CSV table of C-alpha atoms and ligand atoms in Angstrom, one decimal:
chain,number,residue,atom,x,y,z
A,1,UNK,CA,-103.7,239.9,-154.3
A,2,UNK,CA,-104.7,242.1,-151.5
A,3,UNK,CA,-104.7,241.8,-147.8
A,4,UNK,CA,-108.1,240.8,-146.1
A,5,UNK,CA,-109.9,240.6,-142.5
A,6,UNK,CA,-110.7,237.0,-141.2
A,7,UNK,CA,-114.0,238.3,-139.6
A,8,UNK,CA,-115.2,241.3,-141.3
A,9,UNK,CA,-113.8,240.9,-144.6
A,10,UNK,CA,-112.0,244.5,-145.1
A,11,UNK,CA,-109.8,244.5,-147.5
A,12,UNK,CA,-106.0,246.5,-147.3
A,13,UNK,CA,-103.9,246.9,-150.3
A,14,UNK,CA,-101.1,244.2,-150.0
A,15,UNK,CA,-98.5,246.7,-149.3
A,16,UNK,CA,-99.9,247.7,-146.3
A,17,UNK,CA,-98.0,247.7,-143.0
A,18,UNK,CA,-100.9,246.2,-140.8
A,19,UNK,CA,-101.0,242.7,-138.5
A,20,UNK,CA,-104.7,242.8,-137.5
A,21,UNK,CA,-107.9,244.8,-139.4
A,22,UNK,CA,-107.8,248.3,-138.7
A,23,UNK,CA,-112.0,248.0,-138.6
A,24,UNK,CA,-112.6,245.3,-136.5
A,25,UNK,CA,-108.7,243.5,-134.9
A,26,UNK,CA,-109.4,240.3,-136.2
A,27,UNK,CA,-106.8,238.6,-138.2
A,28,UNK,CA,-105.7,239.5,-141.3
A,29,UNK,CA,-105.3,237.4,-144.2
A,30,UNK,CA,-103.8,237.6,-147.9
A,31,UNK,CA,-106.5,236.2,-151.0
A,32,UNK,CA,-105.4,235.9,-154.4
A,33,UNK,CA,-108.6,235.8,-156.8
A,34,UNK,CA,-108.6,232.9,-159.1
A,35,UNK,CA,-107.7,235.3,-161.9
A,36,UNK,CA,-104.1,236.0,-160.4
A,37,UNK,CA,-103.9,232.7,-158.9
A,38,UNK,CA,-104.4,231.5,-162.7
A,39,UNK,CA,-102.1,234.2,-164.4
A,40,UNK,CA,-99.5,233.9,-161.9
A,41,UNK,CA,-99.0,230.0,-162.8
A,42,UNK,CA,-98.7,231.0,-166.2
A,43,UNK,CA,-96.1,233.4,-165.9
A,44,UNK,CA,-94.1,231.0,-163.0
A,45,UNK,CA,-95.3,227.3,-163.8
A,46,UNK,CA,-95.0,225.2,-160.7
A,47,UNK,CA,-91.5,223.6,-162.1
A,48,UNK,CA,-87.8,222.8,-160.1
A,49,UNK,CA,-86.9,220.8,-157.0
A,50,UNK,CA,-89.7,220.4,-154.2
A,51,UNK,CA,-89.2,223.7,-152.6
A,52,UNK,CA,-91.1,226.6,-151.0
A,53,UNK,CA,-89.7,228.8,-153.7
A,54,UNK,CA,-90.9,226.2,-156.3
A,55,UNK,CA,-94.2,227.9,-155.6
A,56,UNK,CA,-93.6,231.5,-156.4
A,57,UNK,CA,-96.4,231.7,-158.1
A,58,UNK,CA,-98.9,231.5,-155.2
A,59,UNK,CA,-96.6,233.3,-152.9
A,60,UNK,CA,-97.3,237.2,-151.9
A,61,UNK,CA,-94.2,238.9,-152.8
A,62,UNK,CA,-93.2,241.9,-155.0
A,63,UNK,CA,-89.5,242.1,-155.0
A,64,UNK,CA,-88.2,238.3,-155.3
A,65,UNK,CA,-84.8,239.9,-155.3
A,66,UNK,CA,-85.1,240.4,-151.8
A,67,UNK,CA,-86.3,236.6,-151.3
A,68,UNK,CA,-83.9,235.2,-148.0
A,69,UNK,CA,-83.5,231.5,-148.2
A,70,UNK,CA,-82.2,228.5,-147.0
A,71,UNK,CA,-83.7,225.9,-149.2
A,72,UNK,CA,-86.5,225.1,-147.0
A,73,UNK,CA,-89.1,223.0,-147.9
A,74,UNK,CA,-89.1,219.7,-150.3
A,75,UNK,CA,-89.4,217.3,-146.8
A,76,UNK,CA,-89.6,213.9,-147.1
A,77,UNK,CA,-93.2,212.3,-147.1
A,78,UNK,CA,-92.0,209.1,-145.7
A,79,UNK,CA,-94.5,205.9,-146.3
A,80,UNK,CA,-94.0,204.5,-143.0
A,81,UNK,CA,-95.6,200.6,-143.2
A,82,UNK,CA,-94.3,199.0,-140.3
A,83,UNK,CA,-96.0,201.9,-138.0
A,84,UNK,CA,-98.9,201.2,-140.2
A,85,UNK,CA,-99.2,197.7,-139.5
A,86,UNK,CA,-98.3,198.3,-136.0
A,87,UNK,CA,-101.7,200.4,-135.7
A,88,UNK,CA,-103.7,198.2,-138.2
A,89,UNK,CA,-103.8,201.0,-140.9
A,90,UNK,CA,-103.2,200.2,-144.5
A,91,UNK,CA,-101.2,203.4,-145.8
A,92,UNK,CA,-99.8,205.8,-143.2
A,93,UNK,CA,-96.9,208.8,-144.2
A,94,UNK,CA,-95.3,211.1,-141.8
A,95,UNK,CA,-94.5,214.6,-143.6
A,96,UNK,CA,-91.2,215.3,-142.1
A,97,UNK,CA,-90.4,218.6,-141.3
A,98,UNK,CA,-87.7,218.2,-139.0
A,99,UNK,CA,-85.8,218.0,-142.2
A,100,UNK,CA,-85.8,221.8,-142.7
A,101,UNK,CA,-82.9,223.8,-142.2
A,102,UNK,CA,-83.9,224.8,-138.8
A,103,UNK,CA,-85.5,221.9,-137.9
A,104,UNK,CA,-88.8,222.8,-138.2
A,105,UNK,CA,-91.8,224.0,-140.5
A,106,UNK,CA,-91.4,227.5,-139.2
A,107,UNK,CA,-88.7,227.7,-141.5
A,108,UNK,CA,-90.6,227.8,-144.4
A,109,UNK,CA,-93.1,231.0,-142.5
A,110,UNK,CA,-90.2,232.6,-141.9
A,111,UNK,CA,-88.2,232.6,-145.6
A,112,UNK,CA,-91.7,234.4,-146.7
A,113,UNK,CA,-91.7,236.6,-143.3
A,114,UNK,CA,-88.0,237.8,-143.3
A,115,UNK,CA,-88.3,238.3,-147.4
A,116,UNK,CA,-91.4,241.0,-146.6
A,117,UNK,CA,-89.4,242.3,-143.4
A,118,UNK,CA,-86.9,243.3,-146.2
A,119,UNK,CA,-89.8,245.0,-148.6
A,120,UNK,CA,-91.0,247.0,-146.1
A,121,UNK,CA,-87.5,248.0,-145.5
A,122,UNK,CA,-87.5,246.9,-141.9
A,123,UNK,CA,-84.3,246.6,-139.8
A,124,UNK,CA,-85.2,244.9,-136.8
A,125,UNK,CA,-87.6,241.7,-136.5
A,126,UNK,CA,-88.9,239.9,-133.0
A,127,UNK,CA,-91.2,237.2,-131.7
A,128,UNK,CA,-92.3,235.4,-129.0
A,129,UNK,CA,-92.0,232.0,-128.8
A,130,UNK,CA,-92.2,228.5,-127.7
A,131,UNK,CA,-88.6,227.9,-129.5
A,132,UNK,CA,-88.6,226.7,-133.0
A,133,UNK,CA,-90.1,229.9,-134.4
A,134,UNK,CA,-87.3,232.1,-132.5
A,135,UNK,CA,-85.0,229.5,-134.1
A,136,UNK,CA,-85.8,230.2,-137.1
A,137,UNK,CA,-86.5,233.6,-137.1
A,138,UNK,CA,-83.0,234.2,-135.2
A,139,UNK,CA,-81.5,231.7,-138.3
A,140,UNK,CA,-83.7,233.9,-141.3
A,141,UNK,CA,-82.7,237.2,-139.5
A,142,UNK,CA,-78.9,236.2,-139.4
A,143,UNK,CA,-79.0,235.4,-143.1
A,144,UNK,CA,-81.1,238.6,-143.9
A,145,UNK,CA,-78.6,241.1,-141.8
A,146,UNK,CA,-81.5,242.4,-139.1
A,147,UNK,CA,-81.6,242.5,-135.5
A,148,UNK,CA,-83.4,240.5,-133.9
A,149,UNK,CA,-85.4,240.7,-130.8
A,150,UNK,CA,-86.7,237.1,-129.4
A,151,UNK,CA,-89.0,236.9,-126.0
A,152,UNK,CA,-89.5,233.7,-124.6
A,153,UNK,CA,-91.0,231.5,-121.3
A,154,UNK,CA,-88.4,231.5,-119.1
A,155,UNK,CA,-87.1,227.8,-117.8
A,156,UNK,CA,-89.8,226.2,-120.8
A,157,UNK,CA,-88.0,226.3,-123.9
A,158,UNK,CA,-86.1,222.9,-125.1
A,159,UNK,CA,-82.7,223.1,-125.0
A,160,UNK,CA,-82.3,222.8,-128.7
A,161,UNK,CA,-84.4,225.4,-130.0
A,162,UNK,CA,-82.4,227.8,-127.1
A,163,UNK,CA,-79.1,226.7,-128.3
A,164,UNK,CA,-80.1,227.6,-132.1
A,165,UNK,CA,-81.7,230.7,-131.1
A,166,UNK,CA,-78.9,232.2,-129.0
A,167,UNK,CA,-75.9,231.0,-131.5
A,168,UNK,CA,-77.9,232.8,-134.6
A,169,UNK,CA,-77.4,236.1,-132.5
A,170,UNK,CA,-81.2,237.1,-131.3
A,171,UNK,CA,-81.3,239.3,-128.4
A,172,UNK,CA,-83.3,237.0,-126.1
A,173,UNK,CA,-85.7,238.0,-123.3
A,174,UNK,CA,-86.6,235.1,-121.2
A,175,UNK,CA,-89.8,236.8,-118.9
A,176,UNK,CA,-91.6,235.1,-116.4
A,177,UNK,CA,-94.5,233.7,-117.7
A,178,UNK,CA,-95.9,231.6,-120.5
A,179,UNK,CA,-95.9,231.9,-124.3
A,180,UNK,CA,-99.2,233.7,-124.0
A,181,UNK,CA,-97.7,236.3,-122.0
A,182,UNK,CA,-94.4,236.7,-124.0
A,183,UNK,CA,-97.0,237.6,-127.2
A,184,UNK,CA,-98.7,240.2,-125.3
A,185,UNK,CA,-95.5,241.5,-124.6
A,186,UNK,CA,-93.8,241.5,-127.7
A,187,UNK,CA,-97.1,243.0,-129.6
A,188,UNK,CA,-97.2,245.3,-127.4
A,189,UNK,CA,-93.4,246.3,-128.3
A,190,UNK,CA,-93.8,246.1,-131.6
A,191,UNK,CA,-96.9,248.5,-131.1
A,192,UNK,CA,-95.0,250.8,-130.1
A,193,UNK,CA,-92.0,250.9,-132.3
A,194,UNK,CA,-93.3,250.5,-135.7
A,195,UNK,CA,-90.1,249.9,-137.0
A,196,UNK,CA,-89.7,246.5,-135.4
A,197,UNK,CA,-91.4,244.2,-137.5
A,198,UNK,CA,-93.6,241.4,-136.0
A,199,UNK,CA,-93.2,237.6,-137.3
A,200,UNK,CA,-95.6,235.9,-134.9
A,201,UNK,CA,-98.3,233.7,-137.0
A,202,UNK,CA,-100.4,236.9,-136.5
A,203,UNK,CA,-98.1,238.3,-139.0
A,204,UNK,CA,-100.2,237.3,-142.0
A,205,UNK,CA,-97.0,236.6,-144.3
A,206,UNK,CA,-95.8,234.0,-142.7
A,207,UNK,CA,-98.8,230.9,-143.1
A,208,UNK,CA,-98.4,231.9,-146.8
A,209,UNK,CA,-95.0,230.0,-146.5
A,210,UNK,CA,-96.5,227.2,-144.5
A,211,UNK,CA,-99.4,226.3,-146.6
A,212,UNK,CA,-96.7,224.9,-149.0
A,213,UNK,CA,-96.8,221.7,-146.8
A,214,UNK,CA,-100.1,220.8,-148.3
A,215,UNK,CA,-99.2,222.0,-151.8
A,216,UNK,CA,-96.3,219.4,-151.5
A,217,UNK,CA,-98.4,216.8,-149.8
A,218,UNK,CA,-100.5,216.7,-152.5
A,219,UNK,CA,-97.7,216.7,-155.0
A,220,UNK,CA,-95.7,213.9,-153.6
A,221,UNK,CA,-98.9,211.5,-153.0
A,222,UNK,CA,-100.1,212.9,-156.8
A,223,UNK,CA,-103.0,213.6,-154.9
A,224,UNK,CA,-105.5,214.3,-151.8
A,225,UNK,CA,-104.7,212.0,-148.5
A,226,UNK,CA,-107.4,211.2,-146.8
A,227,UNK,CA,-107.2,212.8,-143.8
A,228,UNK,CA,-104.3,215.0,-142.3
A,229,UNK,CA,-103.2,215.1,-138.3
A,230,UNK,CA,-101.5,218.4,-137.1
A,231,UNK,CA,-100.6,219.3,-133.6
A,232,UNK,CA,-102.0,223.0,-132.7
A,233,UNK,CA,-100.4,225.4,-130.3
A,234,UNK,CA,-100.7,229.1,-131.8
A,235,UNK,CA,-103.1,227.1,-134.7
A,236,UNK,CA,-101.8,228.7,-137.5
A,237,UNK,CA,-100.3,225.6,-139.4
A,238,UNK,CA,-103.2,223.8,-139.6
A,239,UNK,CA,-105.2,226.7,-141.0
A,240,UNK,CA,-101.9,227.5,-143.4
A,241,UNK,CA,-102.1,224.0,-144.4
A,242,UNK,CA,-105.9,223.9,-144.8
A,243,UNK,CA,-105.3,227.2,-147.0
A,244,UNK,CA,-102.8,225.2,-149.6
A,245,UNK,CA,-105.5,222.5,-150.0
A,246,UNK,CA,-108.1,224.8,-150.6
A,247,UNK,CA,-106.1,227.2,-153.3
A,248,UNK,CA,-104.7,223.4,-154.7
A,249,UNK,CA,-108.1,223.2,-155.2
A,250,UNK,CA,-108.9,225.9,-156.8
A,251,UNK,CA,-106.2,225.7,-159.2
A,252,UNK,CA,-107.6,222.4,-160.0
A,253,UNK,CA,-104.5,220.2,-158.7
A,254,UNK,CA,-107.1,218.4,-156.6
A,255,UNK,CA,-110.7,217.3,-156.3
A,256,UNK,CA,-111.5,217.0,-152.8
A,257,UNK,CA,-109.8,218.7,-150.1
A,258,UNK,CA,-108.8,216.7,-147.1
A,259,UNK,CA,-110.2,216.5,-143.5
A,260,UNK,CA,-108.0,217.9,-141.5
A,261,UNK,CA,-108.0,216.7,-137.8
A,262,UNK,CA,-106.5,218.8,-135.0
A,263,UNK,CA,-104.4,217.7,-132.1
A,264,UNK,CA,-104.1,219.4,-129.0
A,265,UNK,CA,-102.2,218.5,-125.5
A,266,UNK,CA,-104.9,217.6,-122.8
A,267,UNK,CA,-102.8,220.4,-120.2
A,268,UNK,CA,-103.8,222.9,-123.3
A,269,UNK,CA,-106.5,222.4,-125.2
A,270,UNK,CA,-108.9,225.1,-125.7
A,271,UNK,CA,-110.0,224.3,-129.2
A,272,UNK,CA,-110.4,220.5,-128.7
A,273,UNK,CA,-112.5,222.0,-126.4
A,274,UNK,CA,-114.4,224.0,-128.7
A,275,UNK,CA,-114.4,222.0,-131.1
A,276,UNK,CA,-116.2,219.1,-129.0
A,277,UNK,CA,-118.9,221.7,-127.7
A,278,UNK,CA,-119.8,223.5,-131.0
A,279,UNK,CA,-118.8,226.4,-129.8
A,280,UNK,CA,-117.3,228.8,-132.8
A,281,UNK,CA,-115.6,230.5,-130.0
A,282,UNK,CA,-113.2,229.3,-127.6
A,283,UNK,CA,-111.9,230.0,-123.7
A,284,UNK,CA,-108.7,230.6,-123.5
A,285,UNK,CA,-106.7,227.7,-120.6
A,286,UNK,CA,-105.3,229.7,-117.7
A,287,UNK,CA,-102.2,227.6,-117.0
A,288,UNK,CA,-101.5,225.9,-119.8
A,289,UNK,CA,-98.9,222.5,-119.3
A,290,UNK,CA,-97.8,219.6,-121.1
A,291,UNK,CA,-94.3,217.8,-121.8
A,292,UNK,CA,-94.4,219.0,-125.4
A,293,UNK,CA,-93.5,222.6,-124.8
A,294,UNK,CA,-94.2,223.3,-128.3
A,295,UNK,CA,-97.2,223.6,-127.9
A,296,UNK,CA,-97.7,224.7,-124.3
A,297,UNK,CA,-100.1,227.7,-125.7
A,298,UNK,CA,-103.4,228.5,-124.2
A,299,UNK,CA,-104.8,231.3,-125.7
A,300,UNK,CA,-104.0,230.4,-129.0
A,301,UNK,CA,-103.6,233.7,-132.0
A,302,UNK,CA,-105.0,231.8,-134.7
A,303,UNK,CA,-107.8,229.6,-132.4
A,304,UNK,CA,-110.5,230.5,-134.7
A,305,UNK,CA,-109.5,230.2,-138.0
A,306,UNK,CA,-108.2,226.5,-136.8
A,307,UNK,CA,-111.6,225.8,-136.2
A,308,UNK,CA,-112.4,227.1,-139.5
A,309,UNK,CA,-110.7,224.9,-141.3
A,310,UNK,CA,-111.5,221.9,-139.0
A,311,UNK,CA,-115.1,222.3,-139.8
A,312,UNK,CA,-114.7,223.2,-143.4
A,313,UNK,CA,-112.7,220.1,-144.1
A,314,UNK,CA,-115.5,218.2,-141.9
A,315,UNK,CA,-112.2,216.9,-139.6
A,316,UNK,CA,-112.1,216.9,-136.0
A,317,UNK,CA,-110.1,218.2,-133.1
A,318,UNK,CA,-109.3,215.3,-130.3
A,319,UNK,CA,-106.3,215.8,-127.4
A,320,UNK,CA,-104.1,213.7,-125.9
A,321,UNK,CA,-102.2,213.0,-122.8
A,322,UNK,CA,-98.5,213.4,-122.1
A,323,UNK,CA,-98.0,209.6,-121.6
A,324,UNK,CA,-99.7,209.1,-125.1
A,325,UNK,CA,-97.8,212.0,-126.7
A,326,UNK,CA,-94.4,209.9,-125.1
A,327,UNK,CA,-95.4,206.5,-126.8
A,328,UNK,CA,-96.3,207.8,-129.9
A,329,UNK,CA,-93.1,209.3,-130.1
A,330,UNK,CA,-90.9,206.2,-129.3
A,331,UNK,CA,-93.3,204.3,-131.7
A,332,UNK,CA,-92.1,207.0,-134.7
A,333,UNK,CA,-88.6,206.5,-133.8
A,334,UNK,CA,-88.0,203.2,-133.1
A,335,UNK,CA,-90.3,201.5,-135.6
A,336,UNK,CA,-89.4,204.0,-138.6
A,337,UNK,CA,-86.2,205.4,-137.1
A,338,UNK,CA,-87.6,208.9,-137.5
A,339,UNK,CA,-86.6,211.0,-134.7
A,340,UNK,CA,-89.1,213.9,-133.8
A,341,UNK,CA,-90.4,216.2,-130.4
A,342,UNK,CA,-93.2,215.5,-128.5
A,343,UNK,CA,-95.1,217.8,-130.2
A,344,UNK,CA,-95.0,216.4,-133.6
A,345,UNK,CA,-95.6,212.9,-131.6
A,346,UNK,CA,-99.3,214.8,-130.9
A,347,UNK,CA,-100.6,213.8,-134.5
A,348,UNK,CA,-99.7,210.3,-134.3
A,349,UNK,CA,-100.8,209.8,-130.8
A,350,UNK,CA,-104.5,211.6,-132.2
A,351,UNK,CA,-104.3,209.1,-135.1
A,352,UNK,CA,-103.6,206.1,-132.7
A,353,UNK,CA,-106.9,207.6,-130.4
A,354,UNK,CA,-109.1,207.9,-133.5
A,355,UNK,CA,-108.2,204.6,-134.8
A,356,UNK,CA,-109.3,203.1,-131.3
A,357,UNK,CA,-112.4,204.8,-131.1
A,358,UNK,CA,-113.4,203.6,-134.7
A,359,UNK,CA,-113.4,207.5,-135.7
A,360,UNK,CA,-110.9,206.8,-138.5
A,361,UNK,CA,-111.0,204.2,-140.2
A,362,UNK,CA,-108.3,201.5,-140.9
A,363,UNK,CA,-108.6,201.5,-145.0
A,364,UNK,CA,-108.1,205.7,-145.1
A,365,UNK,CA,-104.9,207.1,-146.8
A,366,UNK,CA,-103.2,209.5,-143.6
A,367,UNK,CA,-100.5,211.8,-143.2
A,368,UNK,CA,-99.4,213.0,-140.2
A,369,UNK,CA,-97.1,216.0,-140.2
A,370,UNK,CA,-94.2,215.3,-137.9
A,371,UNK,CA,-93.6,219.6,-137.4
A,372,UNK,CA,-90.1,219.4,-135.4
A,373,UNK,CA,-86.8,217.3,-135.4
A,374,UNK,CA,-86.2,215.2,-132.1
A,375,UNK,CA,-82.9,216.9,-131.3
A,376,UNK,CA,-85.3,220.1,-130.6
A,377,UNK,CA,-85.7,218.8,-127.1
A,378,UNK,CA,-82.7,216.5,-126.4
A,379,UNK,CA,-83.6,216.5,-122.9
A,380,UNK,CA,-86.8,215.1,-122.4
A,381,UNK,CA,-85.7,212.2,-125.2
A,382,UNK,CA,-83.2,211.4,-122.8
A,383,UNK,CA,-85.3,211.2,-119.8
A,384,UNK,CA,-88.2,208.8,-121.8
A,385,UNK,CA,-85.6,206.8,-122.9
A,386,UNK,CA,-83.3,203.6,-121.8
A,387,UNK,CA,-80.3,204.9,-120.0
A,388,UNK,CA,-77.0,203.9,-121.5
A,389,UNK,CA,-75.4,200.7,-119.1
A,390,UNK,CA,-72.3,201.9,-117.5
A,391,UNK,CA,-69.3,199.6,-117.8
A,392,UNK,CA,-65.4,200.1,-117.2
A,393,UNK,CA,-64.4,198.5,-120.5
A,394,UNK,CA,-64.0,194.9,-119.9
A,395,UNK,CA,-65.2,192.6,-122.3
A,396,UNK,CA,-66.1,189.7,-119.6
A,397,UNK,CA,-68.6,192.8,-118.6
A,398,UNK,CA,-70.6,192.1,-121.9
A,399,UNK,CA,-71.2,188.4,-121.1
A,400,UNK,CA,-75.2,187.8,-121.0
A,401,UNK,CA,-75.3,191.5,-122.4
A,402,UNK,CA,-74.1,191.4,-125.9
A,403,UNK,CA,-75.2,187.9,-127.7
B,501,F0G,N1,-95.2,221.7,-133.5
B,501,F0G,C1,-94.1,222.3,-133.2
B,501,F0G,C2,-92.8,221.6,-133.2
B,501,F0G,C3,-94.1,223.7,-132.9
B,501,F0G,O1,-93.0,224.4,-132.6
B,501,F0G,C4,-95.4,224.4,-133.0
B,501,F0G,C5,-95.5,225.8,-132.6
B,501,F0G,C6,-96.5,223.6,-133.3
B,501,F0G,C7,-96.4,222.3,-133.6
B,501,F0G,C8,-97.8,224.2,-133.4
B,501,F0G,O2,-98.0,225.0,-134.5
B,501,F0G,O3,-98.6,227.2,-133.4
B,501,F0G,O4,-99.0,226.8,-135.8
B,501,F0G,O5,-100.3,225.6,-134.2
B,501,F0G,N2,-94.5,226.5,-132.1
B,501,F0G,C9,-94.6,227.9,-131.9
B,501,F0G,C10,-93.2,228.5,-131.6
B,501,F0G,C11,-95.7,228.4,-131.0
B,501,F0G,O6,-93.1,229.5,-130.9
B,501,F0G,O7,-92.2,227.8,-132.0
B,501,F0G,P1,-99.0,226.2,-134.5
């Protein structure tokens, strides 16, 4: 296994220290040939609970005692038919990842990130963030022993993911501006003092943990869904995920690799954008805004390698509106009784678009990854929901009320 550039294709020895190709800055990425992929899964066959670790085989690491866990991973992938009738689909699952330790898929980036922080014998980690990957890097870094340093958009991060961030013990920076700004800022520190080690998606660690969502996808339908719906903000779950398909593939596990469709919030949605041009370059959104805060990004890190694997896959990229990203969500919850943030509400709300415009069609097998738990922003489900009805405690009170 070896480290290579996105663009260019110039190859670094795994254990190098390096975020972005020293030749041309593009992205960096870590390729196993089939050769290792195959000798690996003879010496660690895929075997044990539904887990990230269950997939050490495909997984870029050279100490595994150094591996920092919390059992992330093995999510439910939840058949959900009365949301599927509701929307005149015949098989529907949401892969819930709200279920992780943290309450998000980051945590399974980050039990691969903070296990390489460790090999490289780092001692203090940071990101910047929109909340769940300070979270979970403030959770992983806990657990590890490191310091870590967390910058985030001031007055825009849900009051969950702030809770879990400041009660793990990050030092946080809240700076005025947006996500994008807080990940100049924090590569810019980490530029500068090597010895903070970087666990943005830039880092190219951590999608190596997230592509075990569509290794697990595949082993919990015993095969390919149709088509897959992920929200993008930073993009680099949808390309980790596309990445577990493709090396699935490889391997043999599967024989056709899903179309992955890519959702976007219309207040930030520069690869829907794109995407819809044929453009294989996008413009970054000045001021991006939507109600899911997640993924309030609008110069995304990993823009181009989403549109990579959107095109690969021949899926799509579509965006929807806050109102649309608010029903979806109550749909999920109070048809299934699965509780997730507006965010993760993006890929049913694309699915629910793309079933109306005849784009998808009503007899495909989908999954839509749910990416965070709806206690992440307790706030806005509060303010899209029913209020409670005040009453002093008389039972007469409840007469016409309770039947
Ligand atoms: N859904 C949730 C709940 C997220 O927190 C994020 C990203 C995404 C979707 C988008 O994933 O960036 O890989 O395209 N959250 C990052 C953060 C930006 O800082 O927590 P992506």
């Amino acid at each position: 296994m070896e480290l290579q550039c996105f663009q260019c294709k110039h190859k670094l020895p795994i254990q190098a220290l390096a975020y972005t190709c020293p030749k041309c800055g593009s992205l960096l990425e870590v390729e196993f040939s089939d050769k290792e992929l195959k000798r690996n899964l003879k010496c660690y066959p895929l075997s044990g609970p539904l887990r990230v670790w269950r997939y050490r085989a495909l997984l870029p690491v050279l100490d595994f005692s150094k591996v920092v866990s919390l059992d992330e991973g093995g999510t439910p992938l939840i058949r959900c038919d009365r949301l599927a009738r509701y929307l005149g689909i015949e098989e529907l699952f949401i892969k819930f990842e709200g279920a992780n330790p943290t309450g998000s898929f980051k945590d399974r980036g980050m039990t691969l990130g903070v296990t390489k922080a460790l090999e490289f014998g780092a001692k203090i980690v940071a990101c910047a963030s929109t909340g769940n990957t300070s979270a979970s890097l403030a959770a992983y870094a806990a657990r590890a022993n490191l310091k870590c340093y967390v910058f985030l958009p001031k007055g825009k991060v849900a009051l969950g993911k702030l809770t879990q961030t400041l009660i793990f013990g990050a030092q946080v920076f809240a700076i005025k501006g947006n996500f994008d700004r807080a990940l100049e800022l924090v590569r810019e520190v980490c530029e500068k003092n090597p010895r903070i080690y970087l666990l943005n998606s830039i880092n190219p660690f951590r999608p190596q943990g997230q592509k075990t969502i569509g290794y697990e996808i595949v082993e919990q339908l015993n095969g390919s869904p149709d088509r897959v719906f992920v929200p993008m903000g930073n993009c680099a779950n949808i390309w980790a995920i596309y990445k577990g398909f493709t090396e699935f593939h490889r391997i043999g596990k599967i024989k056709k690799i899903p179309s992955m469709i890519g959702i976007q919030a219309k207040g930030a949605m520069p690869i829907v954008r794109a995407f819809k041009r044929g453009w294989d370059y996008f413009e970054p959104v000045e001021n991006p805004e939507t109600i899911a805060t997640a993924i309030r990004i609008g110069n995304p890190v990993n823009g181009i390698k989403a549109l990579h694997a959107i095109r690969r896959s021949k899926g799509m990229a579509e965006a929807v509106s806050d109102k649309e990203i608010v029903r979806a969500q109550k749909l999920i919850a109070q048809l299934e009784g699965i509780g997730v943030e507006p965010a993760s509400a993006a890929s049913v709300a694309g699915l629910i678009k793309l079933l109306r415009s005849g784009e998808v069609s009503k007899d495909e097998k989908v999954v839509c990854v749910a990416t965070g738990h709806t206690l992440k922003d307790p706030e806005e489900a509060i303010s899209i929901s029913e209020p409670p009805k005040v009453i002093s405690g008389d039972v007469r009170e409840l007469k016409g009320l309770v039947r």
